[in-house]
Tab-separated table of C-alpha atoms in Angstrom:
chain	number	residue	atom	x	y	z
A	10	MET	CA	0.000	0.000	0.000
A	11	ILE	CA	2.929	2.391	0.660
A	12	LYS	CA	4.214	1.945	-2.916
A	13	SER	CA	0.699	2.605	-4.246
A	14	LYS	CA	0.504	5.857	-2.263
A	15	ARG	CA	3.866	6.981	-3.636
A	16	LEU	CA	2.691	6.147	-7.157
A	17	MET	CA	-0.482	8.188	-6.605
A	18	VAL	CA	1.578	11.191	-5.441
A	19	VAL	CA	3.789	10.956	-8.537
A	20	VAL	CA	0.822	10.539	-10.930
A	21	PHE	CA	-1.121	13.506	-9.535
A	22	ALA	CA	2.016	15.672	-9.314
A	23	VAL	CA	2.807	14.939	-12.989
A	24	LEU	CA	-0.817	15.682	-13.990
A	25	THR	CA	-0.659	18.985	-12.076
A	26	ILE	CA	2.604	20.020	-13.794
A	27	LEU	CA	1.287	19.006	-17.249
A	28	SER	CA	-1.935	20.942	-16.608
A	29	ILE	CA	0.022	24.063	-15.532
A	30	CYS	CA	2.171	23.831	-18.677
A	31	ASP	CA	-0.977	23.355	-20.861
A	32	TYR	CA	0.196	19.949	-22.112
A	33	VAL	CA	-2.958	18.302	-20.768
A	34	GLU	CA	-6.471	19.670	-20.891
A	35	ILE	CA	-8.525	18.433	-17.970
A	36	ASN	CA	-12.230	19.184	-18.275
A	37	GLU	CA	-14.805	19.470	-15.478
A	38	LYS	CA	-15.800	15.819	-15.779
A	39	SER	CA	-12.164	14.678	-15.393
A	40	ILE	CA	-11.629	16.942	-12.362
A	41	PHE	CA	-14.842	15.627	-10.800
A	42	GLY	CA	-13.848	11.970	-11.338
A	43	LEU	CA	-10.273	12.436	-10.141
A	44	ALA	CA	-11.343	14.475	-7.089
A	45	ILE	CA	-14.035	12.045	-5.895
A	46	GLY	CA	-11.818	8.984	-6.511
A	47	ALA	CA	-8.814	10.579	-4.796
A	48	LEU	CA	-10.923	11.573	-1.775
A	49	ILE	CA	-12.149	7.991	-1.317
A	50	ILE	CA	-8.577	6.680	-1.681
A	51	SER	CA	-7.321	9.232	0.871
A	52	ILE	CA	-9.827	7.881	3.424
A	53	SER	CA	-8.597	4.325	2.784
A	54	THR	CA	-5.042	5.236	3.846
A	55	CYS	CA	-6.252	6.106	7.369
A	56	PHE	CA	-7.111	2.477	8.142
A	57	GLU	CA	-3.511	1.259	7.872
A	58	LEU	CA	-2.050	-0.387	11.000
A	59	PRO	CA	1.570	-1.409	11.740
A	60	GLU	CA	2.408	-5.058	11.038
A	61	ASP	CA	3.115	-5.917	14.695
A	62	VAL	CA	-0.310	-4.572	15.730
A	63	GLU	CA	-1.940	-6.655	12.982
A	64	LYS	CA	-0.071	-9.719	14.290
A	65	MET	CA	-1.289	-9.005	17.845
A	66	ARG	CA	-4.857	-8.712	16.600
A	67	TYR	CA	-4.496	-11.953	14.660
A	68	GLU	CA	-3.242	-13.763	17.789
A	69	GLN	CA	-6.237	-12.464	19.762
A	70	CYS	CA	-8.834	-13.339	17.115
A	71	LYS	CA	-7.433	-16.516	15.505
A	72	ASN	CA	-9.522	-18.891	17.675
A	73	THR	CA	-12.816	-17.090	17.013
A	74	LYS	CA	-15.304	-18.048	14.305
A	75	PHE	CA	-14.438	-15.165	11.967
A	76	GLY	CA	-10.896	-14.734	13.309
A	77	LYS	CA	-9.205	-13.952	10.019
A	78	VAL	CA	-11.791	-11.328	9.062
A	79	LEU	CA	-11.734	-9.681	12.517
A	80	ALA	CA	-7.930	-9.628	12.615
A	81	ASN	CA	-7.684	-8.049	9.165
A	82	LYS	CA	-10.721	-5.766	9.534
A	83	ASN	CA	-8.708	-2.585	8.958
A	84	ARG	CA	-6.907	-4.029	5.944
A	85	VAL	CA	-10.206	-5.197	4.396
A	86	ILE	CA	-11.815	-1.743	4.845
A	87	GLN	CA	-8.676	-0.088	3.493
A	88	GLU	CA	-8.490	-2.223	0.348
A	89	VAL	CA	-12.243	-1.971	-0.342
A	90	LEU	CA	-12.119	1.846	-0.164
A	91	TYR	CA	-8.894	1.903	-2.194
A	92	TYR	CA	-10.354	-0.069	-5.098
A	93	VAL	CA	-13.736	1.694	-4.874
A	94	GLY	CA	-11.859	5.008	-5.277
A	95	PHE	CA	-10.121	3.798	-8.435
A	96	ILE	CA	-13.330	2.294	-9.856
A	97	VAL	CA	-15.269	5.533	-9.242
A	98	MET	CA	-12.421	7.515	-10.794
A	99	PHE	CA	-12.302	5.470	-13.998
A	100	ILE	CA	-16.091	5.099	-14.325
A	101	ILE	CA	-16.557	8.885	-14.219
A	102	LEU	CA	-13.566	9.485	-16.530
A	103	PHE	CA	-14.544	6.996	-19.230
A	104	VAL	CA	-18.335	6.759	-19.001
A	105	LYS	CA	-20.342	8.496	-21.715
A	106	PRO	CA	-22.061	11.806	-20.885
A	107	ASP	CA	-24.978	11.063	-18.627
A	108	THR	CA	-27.718	13.270	-17.193
A	109	VAL	CA	-26.995	12.104	-13.621
A	110	ILE	CA	-23.243	12.738	-13.901
A	111	ASP	CA	-23.823	16.065	-15.686
A	112	ALA	CA	-26.189	17.175	-12.907
A	113	ALA	CA	-23.665	16.086	-10.275
A	114	ILE	CA	-20.853	17.970	-12.046
A	115	LYS	CA	-22.975	21.131	-12.172
A	116	ASN	CA	-23.625	20.854	-8.428
A	117	PHE	CA	-19.993	19.948	-7.697
A	118	ASN	CA	-18.242	23.043	-8.985
A	119	ILE	CA	-14.626	23.804	-8.066
A	120	ALA	CA	-15.567	25.546	-4.798
A	121	THR	CA	-17.748	22.607	-3.707
A	122	ILE	CA	-15.025	20.081	-4.558
A	123	ILE	CA	-12.442	22.088	-2.586
A	124	LEU	CA	-14.789	22.263	0.432
A	125	LEU	CA	-15.502	18.539	0.114
A	126	ALA	CA	-11.756	17.861	-0.104
A	127	ILE	CA	-11.154	19.860	3.095
A	128	THR	CA	-14.001	17.991	4.852
A	129	ILE	CA	-12.651	14.597	3.757
A	130	ASN	CA	-9.145	15.685	4.764
A	131	PHE	CA	-10.291	16.464	8.321
A	132	LEU	CA	-12.349	13.252	8.391
A	133	SER	CA	-9.204	11.350	7.379
A	134	MET	CA	-7.327	13.048	10.219
A	135	CYS	CA	-10.051	11.991	12.692
A	136	ILE	CA	-9.863	8.366	11.505
A	137	ALA	CA	-6.052	8.501	11.680
A	138	ASP	CA	-6.276	9.819	15.276
A	139	ILE	CA	-8.589	6.946	16.243
A	140	ASN	CA	-6.118	4.449	14.765
A	141	THR	CA	-3.190	6.179	16.516
A	142	ARG	CA	-4.975	5.910	19.879
A	143	ARG	CA	-5.730	2.269	19.176
A	144	ILE	CA	-2.070	1.577	18.325
A	145	ARG	CA	-0.917	3.395	21.488
A	146	ARG	CA	-3.283	1.256	23.557
A	147	TYR	CA	-1.739	-1.890	22.072
A	148	TYR	CA	1.795	-0.715	22.791
A	149	THR	CA	1.161	0.551	26.334
A	150	GLY	CA	-0.730	-2.562	27.415
A	151	GLU	CA	-3.970	-0.666	28.001
A	152	LYS	CA	-5.688	-2.889	25.474
A	153	ALA	CA	-4.578	-6.056	27.295
A	154	GLN	CA	-5.873	-4.681	30.617
A	155	GLU	CA	-9.158	-3.701	29.008
A	156	ASP	CA	-9.487	-7.160	27.435
A	157	LYS	CA	-8.892	-8.770	30.869
A	158	ARG	CA	-11.514	-6.510	32.439
A	159	LYS	CA	-14.011	-7.358	29.703
A	160	ALA	CA	-13.237	-11.077	30.086
A	161	LYS	CA	-13.871	-10.842	33.857
A	162	GLU	CA	-17.128	-8.972	33.286
A	163	LYS	CA	-18.202	-11.564	30.732
A	164	GLU	CA	-17.301	-14.391	33.133
A	165	ALA	CA	-19.281	-12.694	35.926
A	166	ARG	CA	-22.305	-12.286	33.626
A	167	LEU	CA	-22.123	-15.939	32.579
A	168	LYS	CA	-21.803	-17.018	36.224
A	169	GLU	CA	-24.800	-14.902	37.199
A	170	LYS	CA	-26.785	-16.323	34.288
A	171	GLU	CA	-25.811	-19.869	35.303
A	172	GLU	CA	-26.848	-19.200	38.918
A	173	LYS	CA	-30.241	-17.879	37.806
A	174	LYS	CA	-30.687	-20.926	35.599
A	175	ASN	CA	-29.774	-23.267	38.482
A	176	LYS	CA	-32.190	-21.444	40.815
A	177	LYS	CA	-35.000	-21.857	38.289
A	178	ILE	CA	-34.206	-25.562	37.939
A	179	GLU	CA	-34.130	-25.971	41.736
A	180	GLU	CA	-37.426	-24.081	42.079
A	181	ARG	CA	-39.038	-26.224	39.394
A	182	GLU	CA	-37.756	-29.423	41.020
A	183	ARG	CA	-39.007	-28.229	44.428
A	184	LYS	CA	-42.487	-27.553	43.015
A	185	GLN	CA	-42.530	-30.936	41.285
A	186	GLU	CA	-41.450	-32.572	44.547
A	187	GLU	CA	-44.267	-30.783	46.427
A	188	LYS	CA	-46.820	-31.938	43.853
A	189	ARG	CA	-45.512	-35.477	44.062
A	190	ARG	CA	-45.676	-35.386	47.881
A	191	LYS	CA	-49.249	-34.073	47.800
A	192	LYS	CA	-50.255	-36.876	45.451
A	193	ILE	CA	-48.637	-39.463	47.723
A	194	ASP	CA	-50.412	-37.933	50.740
A	195	LYS	CA	-53.760	-38.108	48.929
A	196	ILE	CA	-53.153	-41.756	48.000
A	197	ASN	CA	-52.221	-42.568	51.600
A	198	GLN	CA	-55.332	-40.802	52.929
A	199	LYS	CA	-57.827	-42.660	50.683
A	200	PRO	CA	-57.973	-45.971	52.691
A	201	LEU	CA	-58.425	-43.982	55.888
A	202	ASP	CA	-61.413	-42.188	54.355
A	203	GLY	CA	-62.896	-45.555	53.318
A	204	GLU	CA	-62.649	-46.888	56.848
């Protein structure tokens, strides 16, 4: 993913230079497609985690039902957004003129695209901050402590649930025993009534 990001920087830098020098004419539709695609791709880069953190997550989740998916959740989201960005970019660039796209381009003028880019940029920063905090928690051991606390809470809940279940079973057995005793008492009393 790092090489892909470097390639993207080079491609867009070259396009910018060629556009400044009037070697390439980029129309509104091209700007719209490139901007929207690049914004989606920029969000995808925020979900990247260091390899050692990914390994830790894999170790924690490998015994669960969807362990592989849970361990690589960030990578999956990142790659989905990355490829969606490219697909959107190329669809808008190469699709024939369409009323929907034309209407969108009219609404998304340069000012709107710049504002959207700033919004997405700050959103990317927020996502990056969340990931940074998560990484820090892994490195400082806060995550391990939190996992232990959650495991204890879960164990306590299960124990409480088991106790309630056992109480219900005991109560049911007690009631059945009372009914059985009453029946036996009635049977024992019948000959006495006959006498």
